[in-house]
Coordinates of C-alpha atoms and ligand atoms in Angstrom, one line a residue:
X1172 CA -1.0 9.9 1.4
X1173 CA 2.6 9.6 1.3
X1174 CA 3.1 5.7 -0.7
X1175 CA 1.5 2.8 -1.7
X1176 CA 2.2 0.8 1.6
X1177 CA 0.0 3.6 3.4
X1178 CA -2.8 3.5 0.3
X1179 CA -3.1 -0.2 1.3
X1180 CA -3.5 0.3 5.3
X1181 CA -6.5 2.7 4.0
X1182 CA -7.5 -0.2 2.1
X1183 CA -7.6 -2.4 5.3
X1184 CA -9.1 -0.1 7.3
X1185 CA -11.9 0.4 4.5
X1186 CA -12.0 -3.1 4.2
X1187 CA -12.6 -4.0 8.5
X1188 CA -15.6 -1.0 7.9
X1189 CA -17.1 -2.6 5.4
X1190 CA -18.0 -5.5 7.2
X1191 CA -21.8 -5.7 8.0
X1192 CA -22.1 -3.0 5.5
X1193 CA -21.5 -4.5 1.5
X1194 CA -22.4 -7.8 1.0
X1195 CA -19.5 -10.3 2.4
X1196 CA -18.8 -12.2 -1.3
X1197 CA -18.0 -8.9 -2.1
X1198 CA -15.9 -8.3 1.1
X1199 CA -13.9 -11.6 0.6
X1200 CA -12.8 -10.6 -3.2
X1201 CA -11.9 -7.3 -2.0
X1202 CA -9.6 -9.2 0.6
X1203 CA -8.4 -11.6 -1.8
X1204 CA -7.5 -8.5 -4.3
X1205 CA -6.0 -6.4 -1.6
X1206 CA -4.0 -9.2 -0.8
X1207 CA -2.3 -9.9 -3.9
X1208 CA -1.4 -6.7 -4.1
X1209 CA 0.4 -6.9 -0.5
X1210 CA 2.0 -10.2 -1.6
X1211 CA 3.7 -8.7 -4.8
X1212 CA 6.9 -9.3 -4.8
X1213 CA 9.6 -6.3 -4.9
X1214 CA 9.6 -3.0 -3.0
X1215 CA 5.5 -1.1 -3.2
X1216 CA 7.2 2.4 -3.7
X1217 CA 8.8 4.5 -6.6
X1218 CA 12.0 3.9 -5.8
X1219 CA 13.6 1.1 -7.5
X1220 CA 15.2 -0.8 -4.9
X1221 CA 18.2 -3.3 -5.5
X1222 CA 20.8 -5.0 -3.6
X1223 CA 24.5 -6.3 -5.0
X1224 CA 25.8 -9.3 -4.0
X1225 CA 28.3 -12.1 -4.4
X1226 CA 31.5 -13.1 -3.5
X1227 CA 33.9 -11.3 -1.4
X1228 CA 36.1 -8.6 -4.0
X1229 CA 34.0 -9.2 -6.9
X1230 CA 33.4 -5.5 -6.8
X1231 CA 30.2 -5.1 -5.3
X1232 CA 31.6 -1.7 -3.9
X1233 CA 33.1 -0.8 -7.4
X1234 CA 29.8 -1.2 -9.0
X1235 CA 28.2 1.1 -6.4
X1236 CA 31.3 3.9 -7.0
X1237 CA 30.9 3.4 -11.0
X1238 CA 27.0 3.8 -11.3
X1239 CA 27.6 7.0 -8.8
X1240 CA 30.2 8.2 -10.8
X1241 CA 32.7 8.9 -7.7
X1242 CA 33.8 6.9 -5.0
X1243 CA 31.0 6.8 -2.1
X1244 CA 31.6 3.1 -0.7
X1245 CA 35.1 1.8 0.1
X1246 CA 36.4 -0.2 -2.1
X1247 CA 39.6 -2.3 -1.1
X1248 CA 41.9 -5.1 -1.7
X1249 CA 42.4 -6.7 1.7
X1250 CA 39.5 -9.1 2.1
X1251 CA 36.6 -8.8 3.4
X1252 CA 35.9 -5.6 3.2
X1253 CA 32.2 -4.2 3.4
X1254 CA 31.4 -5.8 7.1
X1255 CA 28.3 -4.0 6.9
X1256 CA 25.3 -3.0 4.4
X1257 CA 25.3 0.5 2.9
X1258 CA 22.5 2.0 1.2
X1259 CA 22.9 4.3 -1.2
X1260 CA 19.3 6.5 -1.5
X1261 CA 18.0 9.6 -3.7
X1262 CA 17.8 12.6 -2.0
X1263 CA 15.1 13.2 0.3
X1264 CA 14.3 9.1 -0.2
X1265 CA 10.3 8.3 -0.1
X1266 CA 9.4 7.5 3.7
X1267 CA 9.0 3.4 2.5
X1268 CA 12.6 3.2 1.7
X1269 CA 13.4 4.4 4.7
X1270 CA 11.4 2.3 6.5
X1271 CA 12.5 -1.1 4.3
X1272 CA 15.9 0.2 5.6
X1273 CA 15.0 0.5 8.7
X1274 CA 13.5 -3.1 9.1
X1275 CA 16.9 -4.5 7.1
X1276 CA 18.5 -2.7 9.7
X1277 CA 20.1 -0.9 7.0
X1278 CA 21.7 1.8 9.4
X1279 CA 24.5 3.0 7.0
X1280 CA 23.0 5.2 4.1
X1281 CA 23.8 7.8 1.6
X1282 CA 22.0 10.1 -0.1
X1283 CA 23.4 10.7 -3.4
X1284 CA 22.2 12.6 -6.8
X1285 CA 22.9 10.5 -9.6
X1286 CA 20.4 8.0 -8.0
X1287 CA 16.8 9.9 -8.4
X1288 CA 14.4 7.1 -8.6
X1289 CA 16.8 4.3 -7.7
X1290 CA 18.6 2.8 -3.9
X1291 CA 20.5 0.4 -4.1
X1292 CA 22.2 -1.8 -1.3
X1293 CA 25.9 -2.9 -1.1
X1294 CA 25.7 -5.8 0.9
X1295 CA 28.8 -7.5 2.9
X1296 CA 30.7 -10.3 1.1
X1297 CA 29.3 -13.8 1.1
X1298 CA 32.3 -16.0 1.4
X1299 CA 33.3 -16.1 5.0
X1300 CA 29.5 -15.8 6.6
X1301 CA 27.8 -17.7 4.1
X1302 CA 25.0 -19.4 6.5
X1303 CA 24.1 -15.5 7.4
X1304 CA 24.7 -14.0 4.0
X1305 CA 22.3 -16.3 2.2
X1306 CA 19.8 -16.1 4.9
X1307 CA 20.0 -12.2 4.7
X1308 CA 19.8 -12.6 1.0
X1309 CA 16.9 -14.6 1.1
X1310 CA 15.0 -12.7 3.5
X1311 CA 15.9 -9.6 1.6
X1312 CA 14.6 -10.7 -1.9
X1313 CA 11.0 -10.5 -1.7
X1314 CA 11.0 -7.1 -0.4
X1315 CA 13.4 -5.7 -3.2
X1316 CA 12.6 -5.1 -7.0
X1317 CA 16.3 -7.0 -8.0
X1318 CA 19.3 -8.8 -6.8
X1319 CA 22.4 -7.8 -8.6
X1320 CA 24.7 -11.3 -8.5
X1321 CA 28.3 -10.2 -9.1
X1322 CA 30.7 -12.2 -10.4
X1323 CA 34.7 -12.4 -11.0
X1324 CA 36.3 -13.8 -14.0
X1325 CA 38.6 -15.7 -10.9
X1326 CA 35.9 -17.3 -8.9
X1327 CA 32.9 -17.3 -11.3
X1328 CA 32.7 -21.0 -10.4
X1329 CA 32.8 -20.9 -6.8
X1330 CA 30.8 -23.7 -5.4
X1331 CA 29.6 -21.7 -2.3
X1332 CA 27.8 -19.2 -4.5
X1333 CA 26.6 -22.0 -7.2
X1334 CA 25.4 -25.0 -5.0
X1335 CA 25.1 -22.8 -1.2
X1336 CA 23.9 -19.6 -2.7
X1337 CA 22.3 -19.5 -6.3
X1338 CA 21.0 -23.5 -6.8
X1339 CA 19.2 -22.5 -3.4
X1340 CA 17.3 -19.4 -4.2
X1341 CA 16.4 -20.2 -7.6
X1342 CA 12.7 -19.6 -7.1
X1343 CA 13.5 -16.2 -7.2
X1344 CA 15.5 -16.1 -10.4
X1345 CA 13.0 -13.4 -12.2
X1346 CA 14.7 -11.2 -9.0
X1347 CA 18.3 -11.9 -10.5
X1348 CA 20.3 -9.8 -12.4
X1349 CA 24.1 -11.4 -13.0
X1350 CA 26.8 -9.3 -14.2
X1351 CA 30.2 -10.4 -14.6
X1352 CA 33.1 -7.9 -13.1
X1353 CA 36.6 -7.5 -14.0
X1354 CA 36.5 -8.0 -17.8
X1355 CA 39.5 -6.3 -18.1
X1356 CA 41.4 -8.8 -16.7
X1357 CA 40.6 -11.3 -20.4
X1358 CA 41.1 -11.3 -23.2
X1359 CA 38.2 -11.1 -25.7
X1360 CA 37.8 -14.5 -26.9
X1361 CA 38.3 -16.0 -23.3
X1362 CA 35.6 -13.4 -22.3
X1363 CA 33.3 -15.5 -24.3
X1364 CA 34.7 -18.4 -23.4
X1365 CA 33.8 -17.2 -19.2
X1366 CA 30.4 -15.4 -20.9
X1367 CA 29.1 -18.9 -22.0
X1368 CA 30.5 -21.2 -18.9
X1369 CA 29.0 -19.0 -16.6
X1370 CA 25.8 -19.0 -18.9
X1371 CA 25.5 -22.6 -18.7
X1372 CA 26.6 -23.0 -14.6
X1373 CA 24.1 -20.5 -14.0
X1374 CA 21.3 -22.5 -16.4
X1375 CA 22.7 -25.8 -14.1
X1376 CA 21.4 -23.8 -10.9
X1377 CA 18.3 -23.0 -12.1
X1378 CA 18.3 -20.0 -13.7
X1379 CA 17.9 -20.9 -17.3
X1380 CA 17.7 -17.3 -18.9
X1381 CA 20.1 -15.4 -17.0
X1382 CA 20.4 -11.7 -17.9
X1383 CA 24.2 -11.9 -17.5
X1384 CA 25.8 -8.1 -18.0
X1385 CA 29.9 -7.7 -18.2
X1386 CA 31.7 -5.0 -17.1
X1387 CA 34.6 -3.4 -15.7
X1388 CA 33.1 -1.7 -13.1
X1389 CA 36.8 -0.5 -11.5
X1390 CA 39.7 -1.4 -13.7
X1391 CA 43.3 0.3 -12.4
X1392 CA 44.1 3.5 -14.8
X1393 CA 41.2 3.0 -16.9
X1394 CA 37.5 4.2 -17.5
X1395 CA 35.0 1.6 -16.0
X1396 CA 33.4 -0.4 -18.6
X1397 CA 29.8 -1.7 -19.7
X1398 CA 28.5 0.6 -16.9
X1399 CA 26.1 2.6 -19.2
X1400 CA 24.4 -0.8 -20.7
X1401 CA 23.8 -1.2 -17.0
X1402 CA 22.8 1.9 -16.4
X1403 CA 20.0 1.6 -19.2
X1404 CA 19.3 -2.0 -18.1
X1405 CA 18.3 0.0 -14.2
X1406 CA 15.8 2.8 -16.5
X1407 CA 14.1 0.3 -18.1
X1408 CA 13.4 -1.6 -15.3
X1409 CA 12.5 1.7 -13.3
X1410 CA 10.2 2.4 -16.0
X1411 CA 8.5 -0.9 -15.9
X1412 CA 8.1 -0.3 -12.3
X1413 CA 6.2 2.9 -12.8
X1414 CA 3.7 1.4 -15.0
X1415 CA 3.2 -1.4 -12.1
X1416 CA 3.0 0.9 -9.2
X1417 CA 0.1 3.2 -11.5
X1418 CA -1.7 -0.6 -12.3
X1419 CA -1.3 -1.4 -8.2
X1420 CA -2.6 2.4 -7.6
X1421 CA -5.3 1.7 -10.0
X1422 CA -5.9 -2.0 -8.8
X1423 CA -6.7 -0.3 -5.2
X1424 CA -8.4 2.5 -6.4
X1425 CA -10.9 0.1 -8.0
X1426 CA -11.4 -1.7 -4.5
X1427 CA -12.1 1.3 -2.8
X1428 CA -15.1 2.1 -5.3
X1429 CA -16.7 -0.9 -5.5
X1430 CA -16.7 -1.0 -1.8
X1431 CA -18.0 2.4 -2.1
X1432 CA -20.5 2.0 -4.6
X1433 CA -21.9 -1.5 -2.6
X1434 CA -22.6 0.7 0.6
X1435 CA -24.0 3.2 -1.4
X1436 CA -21.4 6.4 -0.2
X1437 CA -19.5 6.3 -3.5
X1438 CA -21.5 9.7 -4.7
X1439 CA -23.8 11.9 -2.8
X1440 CA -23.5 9.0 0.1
X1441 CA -25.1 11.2 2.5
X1442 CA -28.8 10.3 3.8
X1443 CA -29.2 13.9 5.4
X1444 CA -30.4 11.6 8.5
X1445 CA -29.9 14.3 11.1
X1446 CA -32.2 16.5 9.5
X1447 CA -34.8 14.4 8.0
X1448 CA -35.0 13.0 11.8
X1449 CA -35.3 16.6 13.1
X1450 CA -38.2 17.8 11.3
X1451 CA -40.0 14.4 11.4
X1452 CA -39.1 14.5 15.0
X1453 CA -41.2 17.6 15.5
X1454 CA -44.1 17.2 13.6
X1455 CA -44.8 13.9 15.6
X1456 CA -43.8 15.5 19.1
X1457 CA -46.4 18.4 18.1
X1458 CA -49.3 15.8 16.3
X1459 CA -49.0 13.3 19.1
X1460 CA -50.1 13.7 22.8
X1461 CA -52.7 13.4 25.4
X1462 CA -55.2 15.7 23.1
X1463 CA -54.4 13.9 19.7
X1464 CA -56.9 12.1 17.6
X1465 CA -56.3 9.1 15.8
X1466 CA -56.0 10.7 12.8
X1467 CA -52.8 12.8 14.2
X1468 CA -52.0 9.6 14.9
X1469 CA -51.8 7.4 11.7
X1470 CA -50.6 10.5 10.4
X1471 CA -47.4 10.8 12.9
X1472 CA -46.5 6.6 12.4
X1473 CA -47.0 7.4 8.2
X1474 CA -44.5 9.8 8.9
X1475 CA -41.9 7.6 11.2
X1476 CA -42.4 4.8 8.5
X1477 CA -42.1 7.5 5.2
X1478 CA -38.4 8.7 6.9
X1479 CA -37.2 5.0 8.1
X1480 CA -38.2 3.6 4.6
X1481 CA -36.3 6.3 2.7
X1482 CA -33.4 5.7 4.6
X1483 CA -33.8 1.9 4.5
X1484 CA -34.1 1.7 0.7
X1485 CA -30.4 4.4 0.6
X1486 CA -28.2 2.6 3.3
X1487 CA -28.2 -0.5 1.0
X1488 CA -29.1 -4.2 1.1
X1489 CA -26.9 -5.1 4.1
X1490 CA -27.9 -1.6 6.5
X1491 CA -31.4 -2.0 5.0
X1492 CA -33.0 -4.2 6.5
X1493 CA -31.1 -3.9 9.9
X1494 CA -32.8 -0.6 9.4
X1495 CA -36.6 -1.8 8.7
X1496 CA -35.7 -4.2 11.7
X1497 CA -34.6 -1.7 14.1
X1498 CA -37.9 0.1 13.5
X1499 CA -40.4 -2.4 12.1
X1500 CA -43.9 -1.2 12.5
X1501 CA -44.6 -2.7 15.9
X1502 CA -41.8 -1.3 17.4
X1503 CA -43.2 2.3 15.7
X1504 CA -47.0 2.2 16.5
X1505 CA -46.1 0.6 20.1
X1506 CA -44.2 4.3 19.9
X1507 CA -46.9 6.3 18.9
X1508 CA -49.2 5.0 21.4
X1509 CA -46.7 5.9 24.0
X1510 CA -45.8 9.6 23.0
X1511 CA -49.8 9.5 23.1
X1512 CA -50.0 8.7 27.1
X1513 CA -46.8 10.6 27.9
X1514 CA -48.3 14.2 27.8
X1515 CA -49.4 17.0 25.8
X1516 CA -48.2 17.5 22.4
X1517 CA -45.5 20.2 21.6
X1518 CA -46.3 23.5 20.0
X1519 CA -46.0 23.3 15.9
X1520 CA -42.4 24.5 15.5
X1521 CA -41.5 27.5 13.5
X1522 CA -39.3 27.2 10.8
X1523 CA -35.6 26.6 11.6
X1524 CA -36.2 25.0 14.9
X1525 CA -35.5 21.6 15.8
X1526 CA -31.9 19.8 16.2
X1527 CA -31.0 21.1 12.9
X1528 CA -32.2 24.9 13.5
X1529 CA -30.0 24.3 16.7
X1530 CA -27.2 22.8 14.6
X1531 CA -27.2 25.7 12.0
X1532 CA -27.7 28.4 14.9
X1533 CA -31.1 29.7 14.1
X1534 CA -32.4 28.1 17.7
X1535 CA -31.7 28.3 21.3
X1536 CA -31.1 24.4 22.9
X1537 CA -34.3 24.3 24.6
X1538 CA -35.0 21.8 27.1
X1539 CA -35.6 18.3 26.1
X1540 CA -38.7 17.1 27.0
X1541 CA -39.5 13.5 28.2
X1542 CA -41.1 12.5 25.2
X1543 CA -38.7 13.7 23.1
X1544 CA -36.5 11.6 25.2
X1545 CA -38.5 8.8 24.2
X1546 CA -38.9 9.0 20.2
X1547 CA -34.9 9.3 20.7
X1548 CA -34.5 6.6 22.8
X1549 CA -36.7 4.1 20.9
X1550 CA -36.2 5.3 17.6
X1551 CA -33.4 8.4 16.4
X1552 CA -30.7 7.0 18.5
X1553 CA -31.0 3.2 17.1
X1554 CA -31.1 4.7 13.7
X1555 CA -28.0 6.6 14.2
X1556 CA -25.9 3.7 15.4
X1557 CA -26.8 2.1 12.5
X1558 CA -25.7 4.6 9.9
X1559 CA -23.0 5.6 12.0
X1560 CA -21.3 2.4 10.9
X1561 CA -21.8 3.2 7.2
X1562 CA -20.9 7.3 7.2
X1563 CA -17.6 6.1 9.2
X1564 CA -16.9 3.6 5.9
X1565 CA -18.1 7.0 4.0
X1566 CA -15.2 8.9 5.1
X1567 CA -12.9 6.1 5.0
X1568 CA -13.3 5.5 1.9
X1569 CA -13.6 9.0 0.6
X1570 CA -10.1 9.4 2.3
X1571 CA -8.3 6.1 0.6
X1572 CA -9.6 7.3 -3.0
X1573 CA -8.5 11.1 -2.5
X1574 CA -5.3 9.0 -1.5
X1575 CA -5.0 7.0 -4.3
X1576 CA -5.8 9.9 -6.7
X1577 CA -3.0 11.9 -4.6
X1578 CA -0.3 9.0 -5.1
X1579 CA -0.6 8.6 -8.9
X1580 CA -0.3 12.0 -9.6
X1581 CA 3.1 12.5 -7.7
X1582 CA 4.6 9.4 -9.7
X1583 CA 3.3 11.6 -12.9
X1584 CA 5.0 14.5 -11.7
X1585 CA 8.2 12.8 -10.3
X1586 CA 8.4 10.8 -13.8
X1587 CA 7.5 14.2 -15.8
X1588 CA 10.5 15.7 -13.6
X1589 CA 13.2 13.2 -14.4
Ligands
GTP764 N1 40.8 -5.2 -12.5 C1 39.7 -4.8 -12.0 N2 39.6 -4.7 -10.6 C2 38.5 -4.3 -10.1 C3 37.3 -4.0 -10.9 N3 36.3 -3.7 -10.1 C4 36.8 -3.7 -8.8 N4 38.1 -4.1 -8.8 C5 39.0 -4.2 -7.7 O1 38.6 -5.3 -6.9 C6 38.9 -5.1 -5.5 C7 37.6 -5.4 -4.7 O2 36.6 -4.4 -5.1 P1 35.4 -4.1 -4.1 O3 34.5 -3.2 -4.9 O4 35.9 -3.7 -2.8 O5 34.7 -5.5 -3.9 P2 33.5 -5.9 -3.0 O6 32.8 -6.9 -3.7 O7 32.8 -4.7 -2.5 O8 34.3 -6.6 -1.8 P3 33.7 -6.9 -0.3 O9 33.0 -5.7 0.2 O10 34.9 -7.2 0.5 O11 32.8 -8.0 -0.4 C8 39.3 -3.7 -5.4 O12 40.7 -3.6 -5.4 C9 38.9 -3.0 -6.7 O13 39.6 -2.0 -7.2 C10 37.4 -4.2 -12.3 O14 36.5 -4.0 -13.1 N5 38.7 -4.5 -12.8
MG765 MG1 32.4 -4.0 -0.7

């Protein structure tokens, strides 16, 4: 299993076998629960995914260069600049990032090393295409784990970005980091001065807690500034994302078990059907014919009812009694009395005959007899439909909690790694 998008299409598909299997109250809060999880908002892989934006030369670019630590997106003074988005991705990025790329339509990317559990996209400036920008903003913010606002100690007041951009999306504002660019270009009291306008504009939007960073992220013939604080700001919240992802893991681990447990597959799940049905299937075909005595009889329907009760009781309270209905005891001694009429009874089988002696090799395929054809028809084959259904939800769910066990541990060994 390669992330948790794929863990939760295992979920589904557990989820659309389980029906007619577990009970449905149990069904719908497996739904409900699988649902949430789907609905969380922010990227469902280890990567931490975030996206800079703001207004045109704030130095969305810059910031991508500083936290790289080398120039990898142009950077420029002619305005705009970055017409498209750029991505900049670990190496070897987890197959969800590339597809969240894919469907942002994300086409420009770069895989770089000082970016091992992050990706972060550089997004084109806002001013001139606002309409499009805050649409592709909007759209984008559910799907990553942060927005990185950019400012500029020149246009930090903008009404665009306030009352077009930031007043609108404010719903999101746990998604918004802000950082203010460019501090080299004030002096230190006025950078307080900006620090607590910006603070208070940003509180008039909606957002009345920002986490407001400054920094230089490109200033001319200097070292860029506050990036480290940043920098730490990005672990911790990749860190907090780790412990989500192993809680959403954990979350759809427990769905797959209680589905599991209802339908009775969880442990040992198996009812050994095929070859309980293969030796029942020849004692009756050998105590039942034209010769038998009513005896053989009773004894051959005590048998039929022992094996379809065993199961019954095992395939849970939903399979159950579709079981016990599918061969109630009409339907068996009506059975019976037909293998009776239908000819001479078989000879008593050795051991390691039957469908399973065939199965496991120890017996030739002989020819199936007509009233052998009959005890299937009436009886084995309805039987196997029924737990068909619930060794297919087996295997599905044995393969989404393999999966889930399978995912955690690679975010244990990728976090041990780093
Ligand atoms: N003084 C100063 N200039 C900076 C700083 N960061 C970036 N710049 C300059 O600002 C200009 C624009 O920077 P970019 O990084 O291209 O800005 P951008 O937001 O990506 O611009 P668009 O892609 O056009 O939206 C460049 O000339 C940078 O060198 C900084 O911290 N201080
Ligand atoms: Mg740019």
């Amino acid at each position: 299993m390669r992330d948790v998008p794929e863990l939760l299409d295992a979920i589904d598909l557990v989820l659309a076998r389980a029906d007619g299997v577990v009970p449905p109250e149990l069904l719908g809060e497996a739904e409900r629960y699988a649902n949430d999880i789907r609905q969380r908002r922010g990227f469902l892989g280890e990567t931490l995914v975030l996206a800079i934006a703001g207004g045109t030369g704030t130095g969305k670019s810059s910031l991508v260069n500083a936290l790289a630590g080398e120039v990898i997106t142009s950077v420029s003074v002619l305005r705009p600049h970055t017409d498209e988005p750029f991505a900049v991705v670990p190496h070897n990025p987890e197959p969800a990032v590339t597809v969240l790329l894919d469907t942002l339509g994300i086409a420009y990317r770069h895989e770089h090393s000082a970016f091992t559990r992050t990706a972060i996209i550089d997004l084109p400036d806002i001013d001139s295409i606002a309409e499009w920008h805050r649409e592709r903003v909007e759209d984008l913010i559910p799907r990553v784990d942060g927005v990185i606002w950019l400012f500029d100690p020149d246009k930090y007041r903008d009404p665009i970005v306030h009352d077009d951009f930031l007043a609108q999306l404010a719903q999101h504002q746990s998604q918004f980091i802000f950082a203010l660019n460019k501090i080299d270009r004030l002096r230190p009291d006025a950078l307080q001065t900006v620090r607590q306008d910006l603070v208070e504009t940003l509180a008039a939007d909606g957002y009345p807690r920002p986490a407001l960073f400054a920094m230089a992220a490109d200033p001319p013939s200097a070292s860029p500034r506050g990036i480290d604080l940043f920098r730490e700001h990005v672990t911790e919240r990749i860190d907090t994302k780790t412990v989500m992802l192993r809680k959403v893991i954990r979350d759809a681990a427990g769905i797959v078990r209680s589905i599991g447990e209802a339908a009775g597959v969880w442990s040992d799940g198996s009812l050994d059907f095929e070859k309980s049905w293969s030796q029942v299937r020849q004692e009756v075909l050998a105590g039942v014919g034209s010769e038998s005595t009513q005896a053989d009889r009773e004894d051959a329907l005590c048998r039929l009812e022992d094996l379809t009760a065993a199961i019954s009781v095992k395939a849970g309270p939903l399979l159950g009694p579709e079981i016990r209905r599918a061969a109630d005891r009409d339907t068996i001694e009506a059975l019976v009395a037909d293998l009776a009429v239908a000819g001479p009874a078989d000879p008593v089988p050795g051991p390691g005959s039957g469908i399973w002696g065939r199965l496991t090799g120890a017996e030739e395929d002989p020819t199936p007899s007509p009233r052998g054809y009959l005890l299937d028809e009436v009886l084995g084959d309805p039987l196997r439909r029924l737990l068909w259904k619930r060794a297919l939800l087996g295997a599905t769910v044995a393969h989404a909690a393999v999966g889930a066990v399978q995912l955690e541990e690679r975010i244990n060994r990728n976090v041990e790694e780093d």
